[in-house]
Short mmCIF file of C-alpha atoms and ligand atoms in Angstrom, two decimals:
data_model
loop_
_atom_site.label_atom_id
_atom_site.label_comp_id
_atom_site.label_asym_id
_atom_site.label_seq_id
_atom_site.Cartn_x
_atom_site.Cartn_y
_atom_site.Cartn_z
CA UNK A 1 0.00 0.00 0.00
CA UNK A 2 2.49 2.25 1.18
CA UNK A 3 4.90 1.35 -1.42
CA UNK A 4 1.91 2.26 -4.21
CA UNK A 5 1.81 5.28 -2.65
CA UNK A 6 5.07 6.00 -2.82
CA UNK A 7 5.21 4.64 -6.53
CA UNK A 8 2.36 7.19 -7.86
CA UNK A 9 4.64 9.98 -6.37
CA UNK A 10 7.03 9.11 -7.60
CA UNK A 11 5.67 9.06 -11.07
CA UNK A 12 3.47 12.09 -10.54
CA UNK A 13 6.67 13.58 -9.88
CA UNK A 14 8.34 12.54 -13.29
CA UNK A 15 5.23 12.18 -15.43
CA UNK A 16 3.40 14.87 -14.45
CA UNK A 17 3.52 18.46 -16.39
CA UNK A 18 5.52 20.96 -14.54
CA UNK A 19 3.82 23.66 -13.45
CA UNK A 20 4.86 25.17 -16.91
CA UNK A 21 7.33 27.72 -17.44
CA UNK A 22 7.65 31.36 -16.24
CA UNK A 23 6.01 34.38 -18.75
CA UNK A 24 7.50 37.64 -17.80
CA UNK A 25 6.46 40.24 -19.08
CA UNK A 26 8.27 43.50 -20.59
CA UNK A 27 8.20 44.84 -16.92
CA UNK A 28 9.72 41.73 -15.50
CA UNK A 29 12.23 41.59 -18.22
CA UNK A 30 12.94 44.89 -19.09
CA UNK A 31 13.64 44.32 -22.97
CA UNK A 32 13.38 47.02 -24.98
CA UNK A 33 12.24 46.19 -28.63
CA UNK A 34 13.72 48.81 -30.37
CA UNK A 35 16.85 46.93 -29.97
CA UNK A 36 15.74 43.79 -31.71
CA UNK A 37 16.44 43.28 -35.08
CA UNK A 38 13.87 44.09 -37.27
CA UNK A 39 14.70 41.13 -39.72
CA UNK A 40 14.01 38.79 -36.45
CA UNK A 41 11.08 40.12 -35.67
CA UNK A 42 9.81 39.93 -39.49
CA UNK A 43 10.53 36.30 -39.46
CA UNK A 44 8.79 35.65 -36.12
CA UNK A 45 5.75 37.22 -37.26
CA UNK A 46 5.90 35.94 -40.78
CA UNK A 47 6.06 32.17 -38.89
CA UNK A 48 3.29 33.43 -36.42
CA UNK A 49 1.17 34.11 -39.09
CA UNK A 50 1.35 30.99 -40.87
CA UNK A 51 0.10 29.52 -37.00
CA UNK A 52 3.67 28.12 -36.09
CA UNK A 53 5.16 29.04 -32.81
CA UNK A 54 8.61 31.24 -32.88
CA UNK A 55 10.75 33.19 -30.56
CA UNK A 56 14.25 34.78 -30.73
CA UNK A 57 16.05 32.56 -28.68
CA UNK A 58 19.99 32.29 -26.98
CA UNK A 59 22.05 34.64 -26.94
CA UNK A 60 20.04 37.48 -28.26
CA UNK A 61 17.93 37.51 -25.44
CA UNK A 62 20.20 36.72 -22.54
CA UNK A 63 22.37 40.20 -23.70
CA UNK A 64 19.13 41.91 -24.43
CA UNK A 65 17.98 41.58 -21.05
CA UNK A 66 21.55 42.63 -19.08
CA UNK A 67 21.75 45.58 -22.26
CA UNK A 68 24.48 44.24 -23.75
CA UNK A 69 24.46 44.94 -27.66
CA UNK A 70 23.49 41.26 -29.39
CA UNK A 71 25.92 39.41 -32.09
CA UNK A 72 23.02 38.26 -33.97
CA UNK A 73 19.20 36.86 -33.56
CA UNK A 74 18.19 33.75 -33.72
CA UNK A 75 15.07 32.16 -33.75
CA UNK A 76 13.36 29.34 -32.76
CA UNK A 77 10.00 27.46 -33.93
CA UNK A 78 7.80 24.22 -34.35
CA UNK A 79 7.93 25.00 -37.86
CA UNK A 80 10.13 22.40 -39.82
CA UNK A 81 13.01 23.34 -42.23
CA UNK A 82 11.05 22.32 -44.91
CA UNK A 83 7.88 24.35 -43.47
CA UNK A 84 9.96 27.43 -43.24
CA UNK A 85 12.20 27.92 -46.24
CA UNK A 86 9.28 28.49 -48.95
CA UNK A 87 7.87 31.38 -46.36
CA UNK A 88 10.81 33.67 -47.09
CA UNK A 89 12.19 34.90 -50.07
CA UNK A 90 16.22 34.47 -49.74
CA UNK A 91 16.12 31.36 -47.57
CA UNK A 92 17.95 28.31 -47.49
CA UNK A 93 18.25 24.96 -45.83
CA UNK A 94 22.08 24.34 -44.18
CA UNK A 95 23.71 21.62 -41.84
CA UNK A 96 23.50 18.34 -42.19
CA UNK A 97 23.82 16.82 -38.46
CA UNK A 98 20.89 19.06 -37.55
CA UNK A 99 19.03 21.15 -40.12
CA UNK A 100 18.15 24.88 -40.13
CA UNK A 101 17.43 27.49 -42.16
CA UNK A 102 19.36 30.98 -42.84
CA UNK A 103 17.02 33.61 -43.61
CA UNK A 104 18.37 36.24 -45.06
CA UNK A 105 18.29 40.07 -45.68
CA UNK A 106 21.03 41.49 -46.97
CA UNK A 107 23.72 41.82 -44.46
CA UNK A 108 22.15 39.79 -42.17
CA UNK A 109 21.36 36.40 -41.59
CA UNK A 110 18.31 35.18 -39.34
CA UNK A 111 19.53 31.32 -38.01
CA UNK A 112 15.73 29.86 -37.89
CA UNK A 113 16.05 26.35 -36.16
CA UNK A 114 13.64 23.85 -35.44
CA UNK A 115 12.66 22.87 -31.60
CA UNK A 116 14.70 19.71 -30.93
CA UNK A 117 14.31 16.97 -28.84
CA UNK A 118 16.81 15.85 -25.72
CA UNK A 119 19.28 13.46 -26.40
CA UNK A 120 17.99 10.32 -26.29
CA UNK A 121 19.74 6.97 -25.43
CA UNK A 122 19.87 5.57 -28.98
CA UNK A 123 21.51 8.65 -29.72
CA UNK A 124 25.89 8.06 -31.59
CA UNK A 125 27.76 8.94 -28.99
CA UNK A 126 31.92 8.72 -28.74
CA UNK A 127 32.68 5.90 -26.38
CA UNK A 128 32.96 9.70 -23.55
CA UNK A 129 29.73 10.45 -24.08
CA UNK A 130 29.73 13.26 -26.48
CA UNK A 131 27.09 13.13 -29.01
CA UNK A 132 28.12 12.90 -32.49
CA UNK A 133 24.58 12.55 -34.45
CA UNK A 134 21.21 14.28 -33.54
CA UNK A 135 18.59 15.06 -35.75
CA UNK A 136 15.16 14.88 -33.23
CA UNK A 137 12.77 17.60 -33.68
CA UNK A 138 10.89 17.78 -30.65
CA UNK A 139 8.35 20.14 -28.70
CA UNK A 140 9.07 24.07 -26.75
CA UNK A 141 9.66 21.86 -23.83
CA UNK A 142 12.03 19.60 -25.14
CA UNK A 143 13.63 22.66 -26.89
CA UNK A 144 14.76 24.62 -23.69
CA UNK A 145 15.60 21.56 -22.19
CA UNK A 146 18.43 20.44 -24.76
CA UNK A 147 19.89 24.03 -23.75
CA UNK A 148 23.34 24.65 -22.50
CA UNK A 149 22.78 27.23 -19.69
CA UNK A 150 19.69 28.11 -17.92
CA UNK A 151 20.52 32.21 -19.01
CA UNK A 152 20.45 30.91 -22.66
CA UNK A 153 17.16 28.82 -22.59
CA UNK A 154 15.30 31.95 -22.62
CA UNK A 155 12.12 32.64 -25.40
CA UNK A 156 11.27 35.82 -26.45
CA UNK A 157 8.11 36.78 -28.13
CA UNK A 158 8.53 40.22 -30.56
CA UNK A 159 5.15 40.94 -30.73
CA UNK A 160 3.69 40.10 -27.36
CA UNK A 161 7.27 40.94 -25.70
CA UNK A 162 6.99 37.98 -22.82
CA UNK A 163 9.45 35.95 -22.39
CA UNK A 164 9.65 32.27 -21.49
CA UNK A 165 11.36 30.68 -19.17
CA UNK A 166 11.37 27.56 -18.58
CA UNK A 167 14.24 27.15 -16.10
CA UNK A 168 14.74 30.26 -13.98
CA UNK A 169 17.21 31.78 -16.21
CA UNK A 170 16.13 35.19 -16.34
CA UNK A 171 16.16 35.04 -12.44
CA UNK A 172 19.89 33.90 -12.95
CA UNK A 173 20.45 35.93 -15.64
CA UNK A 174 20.25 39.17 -13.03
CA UNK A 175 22.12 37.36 -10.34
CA UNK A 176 25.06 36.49 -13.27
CA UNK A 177 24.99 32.93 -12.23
CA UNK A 178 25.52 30.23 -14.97
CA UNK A 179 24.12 27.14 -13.79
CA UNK A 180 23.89 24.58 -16.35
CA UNK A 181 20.60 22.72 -17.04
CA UNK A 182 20.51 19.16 -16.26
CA UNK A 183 23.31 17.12 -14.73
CA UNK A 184 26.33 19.21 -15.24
CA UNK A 185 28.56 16.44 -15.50
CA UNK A 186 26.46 14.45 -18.20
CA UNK A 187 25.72 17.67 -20.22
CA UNK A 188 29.58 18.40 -20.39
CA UNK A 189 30.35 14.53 -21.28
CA UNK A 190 27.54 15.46 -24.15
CA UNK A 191 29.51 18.16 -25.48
CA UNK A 192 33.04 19.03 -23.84
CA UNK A 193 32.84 22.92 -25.05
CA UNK A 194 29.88 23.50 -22.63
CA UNK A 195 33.12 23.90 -20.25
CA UNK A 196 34.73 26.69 -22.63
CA UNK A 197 31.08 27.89 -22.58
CA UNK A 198 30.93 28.08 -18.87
CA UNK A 199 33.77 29.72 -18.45
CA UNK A 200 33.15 32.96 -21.29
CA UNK A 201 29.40 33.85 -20.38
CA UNK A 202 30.85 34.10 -16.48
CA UNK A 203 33.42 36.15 -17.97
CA UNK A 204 31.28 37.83 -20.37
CA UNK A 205 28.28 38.87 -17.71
CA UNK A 206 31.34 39.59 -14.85
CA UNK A 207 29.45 36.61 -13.06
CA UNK A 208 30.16 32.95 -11.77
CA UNK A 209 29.51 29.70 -12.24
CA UNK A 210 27.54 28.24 -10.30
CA UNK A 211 28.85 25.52 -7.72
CA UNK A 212 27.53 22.32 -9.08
CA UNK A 213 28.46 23.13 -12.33
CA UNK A 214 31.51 24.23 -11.87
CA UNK A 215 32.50 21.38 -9.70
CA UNK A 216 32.89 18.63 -12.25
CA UNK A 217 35.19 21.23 -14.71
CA UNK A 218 38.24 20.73 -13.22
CA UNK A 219 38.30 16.58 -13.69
CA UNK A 220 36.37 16.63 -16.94
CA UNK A 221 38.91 19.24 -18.30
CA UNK A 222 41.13 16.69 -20.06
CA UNK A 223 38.03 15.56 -22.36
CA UNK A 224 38.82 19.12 -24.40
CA UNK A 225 41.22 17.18 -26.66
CA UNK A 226 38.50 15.02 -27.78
CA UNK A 227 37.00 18.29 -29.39
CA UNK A 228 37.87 18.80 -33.58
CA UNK A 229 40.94 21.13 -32.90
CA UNK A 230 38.68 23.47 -35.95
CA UNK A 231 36.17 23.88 -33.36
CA UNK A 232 38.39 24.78 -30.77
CA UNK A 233 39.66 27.41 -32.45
CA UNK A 234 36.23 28.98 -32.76
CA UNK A 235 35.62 28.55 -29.68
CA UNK A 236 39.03 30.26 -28.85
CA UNK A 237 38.41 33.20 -30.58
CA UNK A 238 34.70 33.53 -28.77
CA UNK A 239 36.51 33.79 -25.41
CA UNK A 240 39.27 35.75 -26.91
CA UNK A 241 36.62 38.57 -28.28
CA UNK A 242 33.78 38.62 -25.91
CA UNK A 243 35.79 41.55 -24.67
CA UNK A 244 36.48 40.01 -21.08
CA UNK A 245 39.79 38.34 -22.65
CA UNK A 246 42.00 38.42 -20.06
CA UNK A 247 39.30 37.52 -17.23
CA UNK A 248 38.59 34.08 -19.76
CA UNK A 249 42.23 33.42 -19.87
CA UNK A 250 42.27 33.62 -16.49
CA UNK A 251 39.49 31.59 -15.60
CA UNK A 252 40.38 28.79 -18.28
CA UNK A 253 43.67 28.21 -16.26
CA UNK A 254 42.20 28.34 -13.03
CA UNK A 255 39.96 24.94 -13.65
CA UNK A 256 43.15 23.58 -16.10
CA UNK A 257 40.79 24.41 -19.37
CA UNK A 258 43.58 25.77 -20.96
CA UNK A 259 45.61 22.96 -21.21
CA UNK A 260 43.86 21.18 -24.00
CA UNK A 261 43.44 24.06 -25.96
CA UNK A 262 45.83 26.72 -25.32
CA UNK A 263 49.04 24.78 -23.23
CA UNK A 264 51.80 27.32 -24.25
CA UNK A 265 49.83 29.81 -22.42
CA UNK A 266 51.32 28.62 -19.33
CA UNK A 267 55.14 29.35 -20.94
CA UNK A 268 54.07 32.42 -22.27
CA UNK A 269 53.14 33.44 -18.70
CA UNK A 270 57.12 32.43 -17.68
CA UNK A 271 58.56 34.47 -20.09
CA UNK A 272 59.32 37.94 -18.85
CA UNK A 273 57.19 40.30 -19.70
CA UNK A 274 55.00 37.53 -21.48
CA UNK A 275 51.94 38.22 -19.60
CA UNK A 276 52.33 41.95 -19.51
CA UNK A 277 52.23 41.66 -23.48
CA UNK A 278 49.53 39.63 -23.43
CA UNK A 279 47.53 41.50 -21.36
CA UNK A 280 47.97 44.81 -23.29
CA UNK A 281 46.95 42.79 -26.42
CA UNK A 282 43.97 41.65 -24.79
CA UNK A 283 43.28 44.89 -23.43
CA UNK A 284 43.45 46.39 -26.52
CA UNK A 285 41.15 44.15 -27.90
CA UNK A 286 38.71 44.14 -25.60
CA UNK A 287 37.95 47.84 -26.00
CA UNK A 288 37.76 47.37 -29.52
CA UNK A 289 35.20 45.18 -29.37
CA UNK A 290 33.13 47.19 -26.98
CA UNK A 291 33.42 49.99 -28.98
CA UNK A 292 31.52 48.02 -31.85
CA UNK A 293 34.73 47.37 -33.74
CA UNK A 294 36.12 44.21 -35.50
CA UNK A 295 39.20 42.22 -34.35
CA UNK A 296 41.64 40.44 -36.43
CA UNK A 297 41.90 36.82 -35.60
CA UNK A 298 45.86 37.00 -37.18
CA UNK A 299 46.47 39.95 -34.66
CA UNK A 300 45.04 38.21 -31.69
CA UNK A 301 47.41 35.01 -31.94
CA UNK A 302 50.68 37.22 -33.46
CA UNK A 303 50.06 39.05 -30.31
CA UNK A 304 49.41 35.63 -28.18
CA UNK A 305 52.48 34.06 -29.67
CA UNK A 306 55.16 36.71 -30.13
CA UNK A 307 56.72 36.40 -26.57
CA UNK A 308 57.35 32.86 -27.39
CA UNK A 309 58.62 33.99 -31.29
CA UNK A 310 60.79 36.35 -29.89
CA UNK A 311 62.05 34.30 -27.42
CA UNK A 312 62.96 31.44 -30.14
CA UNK A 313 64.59 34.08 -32.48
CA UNK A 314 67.25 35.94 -29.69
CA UNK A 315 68.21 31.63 -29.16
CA UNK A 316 68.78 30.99 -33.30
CA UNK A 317 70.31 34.17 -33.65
CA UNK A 318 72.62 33.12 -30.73
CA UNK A 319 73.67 29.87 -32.78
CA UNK A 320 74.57 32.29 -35.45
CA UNK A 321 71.38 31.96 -37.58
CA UNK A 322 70.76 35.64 -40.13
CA UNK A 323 68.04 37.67 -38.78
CA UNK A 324 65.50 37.49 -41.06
CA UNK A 325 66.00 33.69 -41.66
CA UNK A 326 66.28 33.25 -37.57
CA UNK A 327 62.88 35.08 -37.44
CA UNK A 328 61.20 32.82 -39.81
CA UNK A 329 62.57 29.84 -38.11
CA UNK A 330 60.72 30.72 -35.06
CA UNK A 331 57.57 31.48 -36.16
CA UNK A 332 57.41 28.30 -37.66
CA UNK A 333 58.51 26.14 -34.79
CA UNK A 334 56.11 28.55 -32.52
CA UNK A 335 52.96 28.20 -34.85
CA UNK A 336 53.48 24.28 -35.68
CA UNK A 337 54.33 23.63 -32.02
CA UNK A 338 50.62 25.11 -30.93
CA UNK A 339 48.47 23.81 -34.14
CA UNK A 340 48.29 20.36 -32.88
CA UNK A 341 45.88 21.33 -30.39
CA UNK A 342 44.11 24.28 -31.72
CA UNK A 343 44.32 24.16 -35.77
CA UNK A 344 44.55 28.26 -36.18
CA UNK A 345 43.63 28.28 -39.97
CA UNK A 346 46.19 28.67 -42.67
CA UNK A 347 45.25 32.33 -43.88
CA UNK A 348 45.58 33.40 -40.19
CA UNK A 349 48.90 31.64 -40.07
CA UNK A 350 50.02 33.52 -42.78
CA UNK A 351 48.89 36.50 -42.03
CA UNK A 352 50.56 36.14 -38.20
CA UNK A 353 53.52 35.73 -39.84
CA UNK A 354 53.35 38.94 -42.41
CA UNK A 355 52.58 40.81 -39.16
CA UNK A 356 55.66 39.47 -37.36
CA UNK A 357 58.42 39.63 -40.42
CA UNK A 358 57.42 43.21 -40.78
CA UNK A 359 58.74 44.13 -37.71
CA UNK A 360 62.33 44.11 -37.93
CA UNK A 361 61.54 45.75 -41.76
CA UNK A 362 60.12 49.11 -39.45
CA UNK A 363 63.62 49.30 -38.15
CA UNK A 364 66.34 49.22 -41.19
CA UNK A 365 63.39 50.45 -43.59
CA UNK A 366 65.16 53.08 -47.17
CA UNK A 367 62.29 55.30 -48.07
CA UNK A 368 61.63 52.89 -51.24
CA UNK A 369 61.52 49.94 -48.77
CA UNK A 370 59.01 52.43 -46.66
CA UNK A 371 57.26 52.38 -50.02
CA UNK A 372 57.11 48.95 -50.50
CA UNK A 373 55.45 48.25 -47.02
CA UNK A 374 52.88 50.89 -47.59
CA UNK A 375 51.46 48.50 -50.21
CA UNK A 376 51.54 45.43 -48.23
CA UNK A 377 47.75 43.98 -47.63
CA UNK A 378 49.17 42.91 -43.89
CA UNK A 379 50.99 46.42 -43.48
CA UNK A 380 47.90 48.35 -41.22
CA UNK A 381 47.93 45.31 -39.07
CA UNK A 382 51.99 45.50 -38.62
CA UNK A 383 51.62 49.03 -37.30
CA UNK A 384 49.37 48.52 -35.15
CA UNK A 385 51.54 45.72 -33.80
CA UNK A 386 55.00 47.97 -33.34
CA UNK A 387 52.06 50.09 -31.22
CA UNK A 388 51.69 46.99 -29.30
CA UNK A 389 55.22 46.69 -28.83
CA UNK A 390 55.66 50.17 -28.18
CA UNK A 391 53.23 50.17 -25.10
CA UNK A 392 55.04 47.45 -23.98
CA UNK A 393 58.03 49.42 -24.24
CA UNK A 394 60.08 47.50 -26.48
CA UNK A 395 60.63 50.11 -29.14
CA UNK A 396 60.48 53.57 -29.29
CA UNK A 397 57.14 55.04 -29.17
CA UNK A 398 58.01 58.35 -31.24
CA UNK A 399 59.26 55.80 -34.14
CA UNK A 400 55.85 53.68 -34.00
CA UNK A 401 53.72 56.97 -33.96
CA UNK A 402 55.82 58.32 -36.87
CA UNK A 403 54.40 54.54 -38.39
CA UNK A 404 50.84 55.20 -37.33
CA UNK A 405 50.63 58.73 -39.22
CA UNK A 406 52.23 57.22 -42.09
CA UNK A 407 49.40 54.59 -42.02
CA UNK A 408 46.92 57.18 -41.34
CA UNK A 409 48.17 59.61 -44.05
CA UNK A 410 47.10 60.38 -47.61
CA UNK A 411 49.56 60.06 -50.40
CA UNK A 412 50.57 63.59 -50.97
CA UNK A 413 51.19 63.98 -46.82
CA UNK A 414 53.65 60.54 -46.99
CA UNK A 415 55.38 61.78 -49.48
CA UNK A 416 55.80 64.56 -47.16
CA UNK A 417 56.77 62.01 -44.64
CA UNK A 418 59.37 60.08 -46.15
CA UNK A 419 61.24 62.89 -47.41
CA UNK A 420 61.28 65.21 -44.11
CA UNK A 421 62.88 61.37 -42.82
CA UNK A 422 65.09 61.37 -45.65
CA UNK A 423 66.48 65.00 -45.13
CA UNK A 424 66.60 64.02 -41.24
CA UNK A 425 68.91 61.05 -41.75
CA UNK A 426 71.10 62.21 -44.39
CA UNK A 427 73.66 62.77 -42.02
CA UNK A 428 73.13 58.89 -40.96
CA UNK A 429 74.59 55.77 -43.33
CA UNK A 430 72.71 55.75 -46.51
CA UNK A 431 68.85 54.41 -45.62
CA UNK A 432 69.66 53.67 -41.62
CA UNK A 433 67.46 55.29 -39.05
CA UNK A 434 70.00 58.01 -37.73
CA UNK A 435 68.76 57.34 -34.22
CA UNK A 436 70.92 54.55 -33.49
CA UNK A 437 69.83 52.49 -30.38
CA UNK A 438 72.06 52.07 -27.38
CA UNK A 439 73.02 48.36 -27.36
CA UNK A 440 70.59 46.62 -25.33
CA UNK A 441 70.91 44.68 -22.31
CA UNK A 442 67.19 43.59 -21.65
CA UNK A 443 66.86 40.58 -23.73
CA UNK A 444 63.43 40.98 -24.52
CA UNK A 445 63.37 43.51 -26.94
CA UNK A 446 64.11 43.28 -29.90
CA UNK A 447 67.23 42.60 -31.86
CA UNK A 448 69.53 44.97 -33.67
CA UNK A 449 69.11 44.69 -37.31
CA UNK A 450 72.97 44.03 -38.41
CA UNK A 451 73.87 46.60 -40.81
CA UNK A 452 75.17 44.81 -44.31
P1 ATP B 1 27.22 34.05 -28.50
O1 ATP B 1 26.51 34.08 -29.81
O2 ATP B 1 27.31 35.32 -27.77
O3 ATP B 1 28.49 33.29 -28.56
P2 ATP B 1 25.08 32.27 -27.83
O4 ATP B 1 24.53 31.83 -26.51
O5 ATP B 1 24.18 32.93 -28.79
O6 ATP B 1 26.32 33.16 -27.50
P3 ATP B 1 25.48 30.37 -29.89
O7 ATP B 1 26.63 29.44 -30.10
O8 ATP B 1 25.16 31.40 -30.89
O9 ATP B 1 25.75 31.02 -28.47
O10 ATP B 1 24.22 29.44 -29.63
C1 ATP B 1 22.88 29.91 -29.57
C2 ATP B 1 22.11 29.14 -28.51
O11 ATP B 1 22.14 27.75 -28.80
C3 ATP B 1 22.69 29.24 -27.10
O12 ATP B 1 22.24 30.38 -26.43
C4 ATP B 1 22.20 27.97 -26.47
O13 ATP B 1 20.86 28.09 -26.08
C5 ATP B 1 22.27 26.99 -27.61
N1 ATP B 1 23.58 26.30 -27.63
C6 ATP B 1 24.68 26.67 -28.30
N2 ATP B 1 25.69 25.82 -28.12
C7 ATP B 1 25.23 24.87 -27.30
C8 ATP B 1 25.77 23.68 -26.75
N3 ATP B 1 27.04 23.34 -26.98
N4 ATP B 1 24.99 22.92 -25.97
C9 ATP B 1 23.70 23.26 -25.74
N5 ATP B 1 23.13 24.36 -26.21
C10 ATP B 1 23.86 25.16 -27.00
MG1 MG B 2 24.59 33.55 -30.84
#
């Protein structure tokens, strides 16, 4: 009898519908709708029209509601792909583990997905866990509950403005608590990058993680290097521009994330005046990108890397390698020593190196040579390095400026330029820099350009 009892609570307690999720209204949430994208709302209302369901959904709303400006909108409905695509002029179907559809209007691109249903147990998994095939549409319900974080299982509705929440996120969301939904430590053996995850919205809303989930981080680290190294290096450029870059960094090597993504941060750190570089890179970036502006991927891990670079070049050039062929050298045994756990794309590889080789060019530069690296695609991107390097103080500041206004200038002005520089140095050995620098003792900077 008693065990009956016990039985139907059990079940009641499993079976039976929640008590549904939260609607809060514009009050409650405080979004404003003049800073959703028009294009989302078009598509919600287009699919609400039709007598689907759709929201915005993710990230969107969880930045709406703290007033942070959103990436981009995206939406979520019962509609299927199929449903969807003929309602919309430029539209078409992409992915192939899970479908969606990209709506578009010009510049931007409306990611319209179908609810989806939780993992289930016939579901491909690795022999860790992580799921490698899905492809279960399933109901709102099911939708929220396949979410990473509670913050970004949050449903907005453009044209009644309520939001719903099914698991206390937006009460979360204004405590800047990420608690993961479900069992943290299944959810992360699902999908290792829920950690990286974790670790950048905490960053990102200048919150924390919430005990339980970030308890099982630390041991669950090591499954990172399970992750497609192309992933990871999406992944690392999230945390890298979500313009708390230095806090993720931070964070990432607190729980030992780092190590299967990122392990020569640690040596980077050890070098002197590694993390102070670093940090002014990351600095610089971050107010970039909350001034609206883009960052280059290819500065970001020149900047990352250099210490090590330069470190590698000063030992060649000690075993009597040339300069220029020292300096190559290193950035390939850097950049090949971190691809293997993080594949930075070829383009950015080349680009990282364009950015360093200039370097030693801004130094020994003739005014044709000063020419010649006006024209270079990378050349912007090199200044703004030697800036870098200026602010970290390891060359001259007035000499990097003089760079900048070059940059800056219009054709007429550099002409200007280059030939005030040329009557300045005439006294100097043909196409030197007259300011000749004292020898240097502090074995970071960089080194002297021998003179042919
Ligand atoms: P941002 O775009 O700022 O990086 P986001 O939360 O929008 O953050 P997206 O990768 O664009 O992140 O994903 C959109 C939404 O999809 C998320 O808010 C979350 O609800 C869900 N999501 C994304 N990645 C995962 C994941 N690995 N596991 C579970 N849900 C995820
Ligand atoms: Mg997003």
């Amino acid at each position: 009898m008693l065990t009956s009892t016990i039985k139907k609570f059990v079940n009641r307690l499993f079976t039976a519908p929640s008590s549904g999720p939260e609607r809060l209204t514009r009050d409650q949430h405080g979004i404003d709708r003049r800073s959703v994208s028009r294009h989302a709302i078009k598509v919600c209302e287009v699919l609400k029209q039709k007598g689907f369901d759709a929201y915005i959904v993710g990230g969107a709303v969880r930045d709406l509601i703290v007033g942070l400006e959103p990436k981009d909108f995206d939406v979520a409905t019962n509609a299927t792909p199929n449903q969807i695509r003929p309602l919309f002029r430029r539209a078409r179907i992409i992915g192939r583990r899970f479908q969606l559809v990209h709506v578009v209007f010009g510049q931007e691109i409306i990611e319209t997905s179908t609810f989806r249903a939780p993992a289930s147990e016939d579901q491909e998994t690795d022999e860790n866990g992580r799921i490698l095939r899905d492809n279960l549409f399933g109901t709102h319900e099911q939708d929220a509950a396949r979410r990473d974080f509670t913050l970004n299982a949050l449903y907005y509705d453009p044209l009644s403005e309520v939001v719903t929440d099914y698991h206390h996120g937006v009460a979360d969301l204004k405590t800047r608590v990420v608690r993961m939904i479900g069992d943290p430590e299944t959810r992360y053996r699902e999908d290792p990058v829920r950690m990286l995850r974790a670790v950048r919205f905490a960053a990102k809303l200048n919150g924390t993680i919430d005990p339980a989930t970030r308890e099982p981080i630390e041991h669950m680290a090591p499954l990172i290097k399970n992750v497609p190294s192309s992933r990871l290096f999406d992944e690392m450029l999230k945390l890298l521009t979500c313009g708390h870059a230095m806090d993720c960094l931070q964070r990432l090597r607190a729980v030992g994330l780092h190590q299967g993504m990122l392990p020569l941060i640690d040596v980077i750190f050890k070098e002197e005046g590694g993390r102070q570089f670093v940090a002014l890179a990351l600095e610089r970036t971050d107010s970039r990108v909350r001034s609206g502006k883009t960052v280059s991927p290819s500065f970001l891990f020149a900047a990352l890397f250099w210490k090590l670079t330069q470190k590698r070049w000063h030992e060649l050039i000690e075993k009597g390698e040339p300069n220029i062929q020292a300096l190559m050298q290193a950035a390939d045994d850097v950049i090949n020593g971190q691809t293997k756990t993080l594949a930075i794309q070829r383009r950015f590889q080349a680009d990282m190196r364009e950015i360093w080789f200039m370097q030693p060019r801004f130094e020994r530069a003739t005014p044709k040579g000063m020419w010649r690296m006006l024209e270079h695609p990378r050349f912007r991107a090199a200044v703004d390095f030697l800036q870098l390097r200026a602010e970290a103080r390891e060359v001259d500041s007035v000499q990097a400026q003089w760079w900048m206004d070059l940059a800056n200038a219009d054709n007429a002005t550099r002409t200007e330029m280059i030939e005030a520089w040329q009557r300045d140095n005439q006294g100097a050995a043909s196409g030197k820099l007259r300011r000749r620098r004292r020898p240097r003792r502090n074995p970071a900077t960089t080194p002297q350009t021998p003179t042919p």
